[in-house]
Amino acid sequence: MKIRKIMTMAGTAAIAAGMLAGCSGNKTAATTAAPATTAAATEAATTAAATTAAESTRLSGSISMSGSTSMEKLANALCESFMEKYPDVNVTVEFTGSSAGIESVLSGKCDIGNSSRNLKDEEKSSGAVENIVAIDGIAVALDPKNTVADLSKDQLTAIYKGEIKNWSELGGQNMPIVVVGREAGSGTRSAFEEILKVEDACAYANELDSTGAVMAKVASTPGAIGYVSLDAVDDSVIAAKLDGVEPNAENIKSGSYFLSRPFVMATKGEIKDQNELVQALFDYVYSEEGQNIAAGVGLITVK
């Protein structure tokens, strides 16, 4: 409001000066209005900058998140950067799995439920709103000595359904396939099984409760195969090609790599209906700075 008032006064001053110049024929009067206008504009800019600075110190309080373990890198990076920007705001994050996170936000136990899958119809009907903040690829991880590094969608499906049980059936070594997956309720598992259409049909040898646990199991188990968030992949495993396509950001954006899923920060009700702190966090997440953070942890941006 202060900026608008300043600009209005400046405009009135300029008009008045012009009228005097027109009536008296004094050109000097017309030119003296310019410095006043410039001064007012400078004051307005200074006021706007001060308002922005004040905004960062004005926000205070706490925000709570809970949910997907696959979103750990993104959530931690966003929260740390947001708290640097707003020093009086504290953001806490728990990594409990996607379904648990959505249950928590619906029950009011947290402000935001992180989910590494699309929301289910029943979750939406209960009031959960799907706010997609980034897109993640799901990598198929193989033990580092596996000689098979490219799988078709049909082969991958057959492996997880227990129809292909030995790597020799795919031109690899004579070695049993150890099928590793996530626990029930995991967003990564839900997305993976939905894409392959193998819900309730997987022949898991191990069902593990975190991305890190899957990586460790595959890396240390001969013949193992598992699925993890693309940003979690490191040199301890082989990230398989799927239908000849490398798992990377460019191929996920183009749609040529078929295993991908959204990263969702779910709220109970629309963002506009959340408290001031939560709205400010979403403004930050969708800003250029926030999306650069998403890109920095290996995700595909949505803006």
Short mmCIF file of C-alpha atoms in Angstrom, two decimals:
data_model
loop_
_atom_site.label_atom_id
_atom_site.label_comp_id
_atom_site.label_asym_id
_atom_site.label_seq_id
_atom_site.Cartn_x
_atom_site.Cartn_y
_atom_site.Cartn_z
CA MET A 1 0.00 0.00 0.00
CA LYS A 2 2.86 2.36 0.77
CA ILE A 3 4.36 1.90 -2.69
CA ARG A 4 1.03 2.68 -4.36
CA LYS A 5 0.64 5.87 -2.30
CA ILE A 6 4.14 7.05 -3.19
CA MET A 7 3.59 6.50 -6.89
CA THR A 8 0.21 8.28 -6.78
CA MET A 9 1.76 11.32 -5.14
CA ALA A 10 4.54 11.32 -7.72
CA GLY A 11 2.05 11.15 -10.55
CA THR A 12 0.01 14.05 -9.08
CA ALA A 13 3.16 16.13 -8.78
CA ALA A 14 4.05 15.51 -12.41
CA ILE A 15 0.55 16.45 -13.64
CA ALA A 16 0.51 19.61 -11.57
CA ALA A 17 3.89 20.66 -12.93
CA GLY A 18 2.73 20.06 -16.47
CA MET A 19 -0.37 22.21 -15.98
CA LEU A 20 1.70 25.10 -14.64
CA ALA A 21 4.03 24.85 -17.60
CA GLY A 22 1.15 24.91 -20.07
CA CYS A 23 -0.52 27.95 -18.50
CA SER A 24 2.57 30.12 -18.04
CA GLY A 25 4.70 29.00 -20.97
CA ASN A 26 7.56 28.51 -18.50
CA LYS A 27 9.56 25.49 -19.75
CA THR A 28 11.60 25.44 -16.58
CA ALA A 29 8.54 24.44 -14.55
CA ALA A 30 7.99 21.39 -16.74
CA THR A 31 11.49 20.14 -16.35
CA THR A 32 11.61 20.49 -12.56
CA ALA A 33 8.98 17.75 -12.15
CA ALA A 34 11.33 15.06 -13.47
CA PRO A 35 13.70 14.92 -10.49
CA ALA A 36 10.73 14.60 -8.13
CA THR A 37 9.39 11.67 -10.12
CA THR A 38 12.81 10.01 -10.16
CA ALA A 39 13.15 10.48 -6.42
CA ALA A 40 9.73 8.95 -5.85
CA ALA A 41 10.57 5.96 -8.06
CA THR A 42 13.84 5.44 -6.19
CA GLU A 43 11.99 5.59 -2.88
CA ALA A 44 9.44 3.07 -4.20
CA ALA A 45 12.19 0.67 -5.26
CA THR A 46 13.89 1.03 -1.88
CA THR A 47 10.60 0.36 -0.14
CA ALA A 48 10.00 -2.76 -2.25
CA ALA A 49 13.45 -4.09 -1.42
CA ALA A 50 12.86 -3.41 2.25
CA THR A 51 9.53 -5.23 2.06
CA THR A 52 11.22 -8.29 0.56
CA ALA A 53 13.87 -8.26 3.28
CA ALA A 54 11.22 -7.83 5.93
CA GLU A 55 9.27 -10.75 4.50
CA SER A 56 12.19 -13.11 5.09
CA THR A 57 12.44 -12.07 8.73
CA ARG A 58 8.68 -11.80 9.35
CA LEU A 59 7.89 -15.48 8.71
CA SER A 60 8.33 -17.65 11.78
CA GLY A 61 7.01 -20.95 13.01
CA SER A 62 7.28 -24.60 12.01
CA ILE A 63 6.32 -26.86 9.09
CA SER A 64 6.20 -30.65 9.31
CA MET A 65 6.60 -33.16 6.47
CA SER A 66 6.36 -36.93 6.47
CA GLY A 67 6.50 -39.61 3.79
CA SER A 68 8.55 -41.04 0.93
CA THR A 69 12.09 -42.25 1.59
CA SER A 70 12.81 -41.79 -2.13
CA MET A 71 12.24 -38.05 -1.68
CA GLU A 72 14.84 -37.77 1.08
CA LYS A 73 17.48 -35.94 -0.97
CA LEU A 74 14.96 -33.49 -2.44
CA ALA A 75 13.13 -32.85 0.85
CA ASN A 76 16.33 -32.28 2.81
CA ALA A 77 17.84 -29.98 0.18
CA LEU A 78 14.67 -27.89 -0.16
CA CYS A 79 14.13 -27.60 3.57
CA GLU A 80 17.70 -26.61 4.35
CA SER A 81 17.69 -23.93 1.66
CA PHE A 82 14.25 -22.66 2.70
CA MET A 83 15.36 -22.34 6.33
CA GLU A 84 18.42 -20.37 5.25
CA LYS A 85 16.10 -17.97 3.46
CA TYR A 86 13.70 -17.79 6.42
CA PRO A 87 15.85 -18.23 9.57
CA ASP A 88 12.88 -18.14 11.96
CA VAL A 89 11.10 -21.05 10.24
CA ASN A 90 11.83 -24.64 11.25
CA VAL A 91 10.98 -27.48 8.85
CA THR A 92 11.05 -31.07 10.11
CA VAL A 93 10.92 -34.12 7.83
CA GLU A 94 10.27 -37.78 8.66
CA PHE A 95 10.80 -40.54 6.10
CA THR A 96 8.06 -43.06 6.78
CA GLY A 97 6.97 -44.15 3.26
CA SER A 98 4.51 -42.59 0.84
CA SER A 99 1.30 -44.14 2.14
CA ALA A 100 2.18 -43.30 5.74
CA GLY A 101 2.95 -39.71 4.73
CA ILE A 102 -0.42 -39.26 3.05
CA GLU A 103 -2.19 -40.81 6.04
CA SER A 104 -0.36 -38.36 8.30
CA VAL A 105 -1.35 -35.28 6.31
CA LEU A 106 -4.97 -36.42 6.13
CA SER A 107 -5.10 -37.01 9.88
CA GLY A 108 -3.53 -33.63 10.59
CA LYS A 109 -0.31 -35.08 12.03
CA CYS A 110 1.80 -33.18 9.49
CA ASP A 111 1.43 -30.27 7.08
CA ILE A 112 2.76 -32.02 3.96
CA GLY A 113 2.76 -35.70 2.98
CA ASN A 114 5.56 -36.62 0.59
CA SER A 115 4.67 -39.31 -1.94
CA SER A 116 6.77 -40.83 -4.72
CA ARG A 117 3.67 -41.95 -6.60
CA ASN A 118 0.41 -40.47 -7.81
CA LEU A 119 -2.30 -40.22 -5.18
CA LYS A 120 -4.96 -42.90 -5.15
CA ASP A 121 -8.60 -42.04 -5.81
CA GLU A 122 -9.57 -42.85 -2.23
CA GLU A 123 -6.83 -40.54 -0.91
CA LYS A 124 -8.07 -37.72 -3.11
CA SER A 125 -11.67 -38.32 -2.06
CA SER A 126 -10.52 -38.01 1.55
CA GLY A 127 -9.20 -34.52 0.83
CA ALA A 128 -5.59 -35.08 -0.22
CA VAL A 129 -4.41 -32.79 -3.03
CA GLU A 130 -1.67 -33.93 -5.41
CA ASN A 131 0.97 -31.22 -5.83
CA ILE A 132 3.63 -32.55 -8.22
CA VAL A 133 6.95 -30.84 -7.49
CA ALA A 134 9.36 -32.92 -9.63
CA ILE A 135 9.57 -36.07 -11.74
CA ASP A 136 11.83 -38.99 -10.90
CA GLY A 137 13.07 -41.92 -12.92
CA ILE A 138 13.07 -45.40 -11.41
CA ALA A 139 16.31 -47.19 -12.09
CA VAL A 140 16.60 -50.97 -12.31
CA ALA A 141 19.68 -51.82 -10.28
CA LEU A 142 21.76 -54.96 -10.97
CA ASP A 143 24.66 -56.38 -8.98
CA PRO A 144 27.96 -54.94 -10.26
CA LYS A 145 29.19 -58.22 -11.81
CA ASN A 146 26.06 -58.95 -13.83
CA THR A 147 26.79 -59.39 -17.54
CA VAL A 148 23.20 -58.57 -18.56
CA ALA A 149 22.82 -54.80 -18.73
CA ASP A 150 19.81 -54.31 -21.02
CA LEU A 151 16.29 -55.61 -20.35
CA SER A 152 13.07 -55.30 -22.29
CA LYS A 153 9.86 -54.37 -20.53
CA ASP A 154 8.55 -57.90 -21.06
CA GLN A 155 11.72 -59.44 -19.61
CA LEU A 156 11.61 -57.16 -16.57
CA THR A 157 7.96 -58.05 -16.01
CA ALA A 158 8.70 -61.78 -16.31
CA ILE A 159 11.57 -61.49 -13.80
CA TYR A 160 9.39 -59.82 -11.19
CA LYS A 161 6.56 -62.27 -11.72
CA GLY A 162 8.97 -65.16 -11.20
CA GLU A 163 8.61 -66.46 -14.76
CA ILE A 164 12.32 -65.93 -15.54
CA LYS A 165 14.42 -67.27 -12.66
CA ASN A 166 17.97 -67.52 -13.96
CA TRP A 167 20.18 -64.99 -15.74
CA SER A 168 21.20 -67.67 -18.23
CA GLU A 169 17.69 -67.43 -19.70
CA LEU A 170 18.62 -63.89 -20.75
CA GLY A 171 22.06 -64.70 -22.11
CA GLY A 172 23.87 -64.11 -18.83
CA GLN A 173 25.65 -66.32 -16.34
CA ASN A 174 24.11 -69.45 -14.90
CA MET A 175 23.01 -67.71 -11.73
CA PRO A 176 19.65 -67.51 -9.92
CA ILE A 177 17.89 -64.15 -10.07
CA VAL A 178 17.38 -62.66 -6.60
CA VAL A 179 14.34 -60.39 -6.87
CA VAL A 180 14.55 -57.43 -4.48
CA GLY A 181 11.83 -54.86 -3.93
CA ARG A 182 10.38 -52.37 -1.48
CA GLU A 183 7.89 -52.97 1.30
CA ALA A 184 4.12 -52.65 0.87
CA GLY A 185 3.16 -48.98 1.10
CA SER A 186 6.32 -47.76 -0.62
CA GLY A 187 5.67 -45.19 -3.34
CA THR A 188 8.52 -46.59 -5.42
CA ARG A 189 7.01 -50.06 -5.25
CA SER A 190 3.52 -48.79 -6.11
CA ALA A 191 4.79 -46.85 -9.11
CA PHE A 192 7.03 -49.68 -10.35
CA GLU A 193 4.32 -52.35 -10.07
CA GLU A 194 1.68 -50.10 -11.62
CA ILE A 195 3.85 -49.26 -14.64
CA LEU A 196 4.64 -52.94 -15.23
CA LYS A 197 1.10 -54.02 -14.29
CA VAL A 198 2.39 -56.55 -11.77
CA GLU A 199 0.46 -55.41 -8.68
CA ASP A 200 0.14 -58.29 -6.20
CA ALA A 201 1.98 -60.60 -8.63
CA CYS A 202 5.64 -60.08 -7.75
CA ALA A 203 7.82 -62.96 -6.55
CA TYR A 204 10.03 -61.03 -4.13
CA ALA A 205 12.92 -62.73 -2.38
CA ASN A 206 13.44 -59.61 -0.25
CA GLU A 207 11.11 -56.72 0.58
CA LEU A 208 13.10 -53.89 2.13
CA ASP A 209 12.00 -50.71 3.86
CA SER A 210 14.21 -48.06 2.26
CA THR A 211 15.98 -47.03 -0.92
CA GLY A 212 19.34 -47.38 0.80
CA ALA A 213 18.55 -50.92 1.91
CA VAL A 214 17.68 -51.97 -1.66
CA MET A 215 20.91 -50.46 -2.98
CA ALA A 216 23.00 -52.22 -0.34
CA LYS A 217 21.29 -55.57 -0.92
CA VAL A 218 21.68 -55.48 -4.71
CA ALA A 219 25.29 -54.29 -4.51
CA SER A 220 26.28 -57.14 -2.19
CA THR A 221 24.20 -60.02 -3.60
CA PRO A 222 25.29 -61.90 -6.75
CA GLY A 223 22.41 -62.16 -9.23
CA ALA A 224 20.29 -59.52 -7.46
CA ILE A 225 17.96 -57.08 -9.17
CA GLY A 226 16.08 -54.20 -7.53
CA TYR A 227 14.44 -50.86 -8.25
CA VAL A 228 15.38 -47.51 -6.76
CA SER A 229 14.96 -43.81 -7.37
CA LEU A 230 17.30 -42.74 -10.19
CA ASP A 231 18.99 -40.08 -8.06
CA ALA A 232 20.07 -42.79 -5.58
CA VAL A 233 22.12 -44.78 -8.14
CA ASP A 234 25.87 -44.86 -7.66
CA ASP A 235 28.83 -46.94 -8.82
CA SER A 236 28.02 -49.80 -6.44
CA VAL A 237 25.42 -51.16 -8.90
CA ILE A 238 24.69 -51.31 -12.62
CA ALA A 239 21.76 -49.18 -13.77
CA ALA A 240 20.23 -51.32 -16.52
CA LYS A 241 19.11 -49.98 -19.87
CA LEU A 242 15.43 -50.66 -20.54
CA ASP A 243 14.46 -51.43 -24.13
CA GLY A 244 17.94 -50.13 -25.03
CA VAL A 245 17.37 -46.76 -23.37
CA GLU A 246 19.68 -45.31 -20.72
CA PRO A 247 18.06 -44.13 -17.48
CA ASN A 248 18.79 -40.40 -17.51
CA ALA A 249 16.96 -37.07 -17.30
CA GLU A 250 16.95 -36.44 -21.04
CA ASN A 251 15.34 -39.80 -21.82
CA ILE A 252 12.80 -39.43 -19.03
CA LYS A 253 11.76 -36.00 -20.32
CA SER A 254 11.39 -37.36 -23.85
CA GLY A 255 9.33 -40.32 -22.62
CA SER A 256 11.66 -42.88 -24.18
CA TYR A 257 12.58 -44.32 -20.76
CA PHE A 258 9.36 -45.85 -19.49
CA LEU A 259 10.03 -46.13 -15.73
CA SER A 260 9.26 -42.73 -14.22
CA ARG A 261 6.94 -41.35 -11.55
CA PRO A 262 6.00 -38.03 -9.94
CA PHE A 263 7.31 -36.66 -6.67
CA VAL A 264 4.27 -35.29 -4.83
CA MET A 265 4.02 -32.97 -1.83
CA ALA A 266 0.44 -33.68 -0.80
CA THR A 267 -1.67 -31.27 1.25
CA LYS A 268 -5.07 -31.61 2.85
CA GLY A 269 -6.93 -29.14 0.68
CA GLU A 270 -5.53 -26.78 -1.94
CA ILE A 271 -2.26 -24.91 -1.42
CA LYS A 272 -4.15 -21.61 -1.27
CA ASP A 273 -6.05 -22.91 1.75
CA GLN A 274 -2.90 -23.76 3.74
CA ASN A 275 -1.34 -21.55 6.38
CA GLU A 276 1.08 -18.77 5.49
CA LEU A 277 4.20 -20.84 6.12
CA VAL A 278 3.13 -23.76 3.96
CA GLN A 279 2.13 -21.42 1.14
CA ALA A 280 5.55 -19.73 1.36
CA LEU A 281 7.27 -23.13 1.16
CA PHE A 282 5.35 -24.07 -1.99
CA ASP A 283 6.14 -20.67 -3.51
CA TYR A 284 9.78 -21.51 -2.93
CA VAL A 285 9.52 -25.07 -4.26
CA TYR A 286 8.01 -23.84 -7.53
CA SER A 287 10.37 -20.88 -7.87
CA GLU A 288 13.41 -20.97 -10.14
CA GLU A 289 15.61 -21.46 -7.09
CA GLY A 290 13.53 -24.36 -5.82
CA GLN A 291 13.40 -26.08 -9.19
CA ASN A 292 17.16 -25.69 -9.55
CA ILE A 293 17.49 -27.61 -6.29
CA ALA A 294 15.33 -30.39 -7.74
CA ALA A 295 17.53 -30.52 -10.83
CA GLY A 296 20.61 -30.53 -8.63
CA VAL A 297 19.58 -33.79 -6.95
CA GLY A 298 18.98 -35.49 -10.29
CA LEU A 299 15.26 -34.90 -10.78
CA ILE A 300 13.23 -33.58 -13.72
CA THR A 301 11.78 -30.14 -13.06
CA VAL A 302 8.09 -29.31 -13.52
CA LYS A 303 8.55 -25.59 -14.25
#
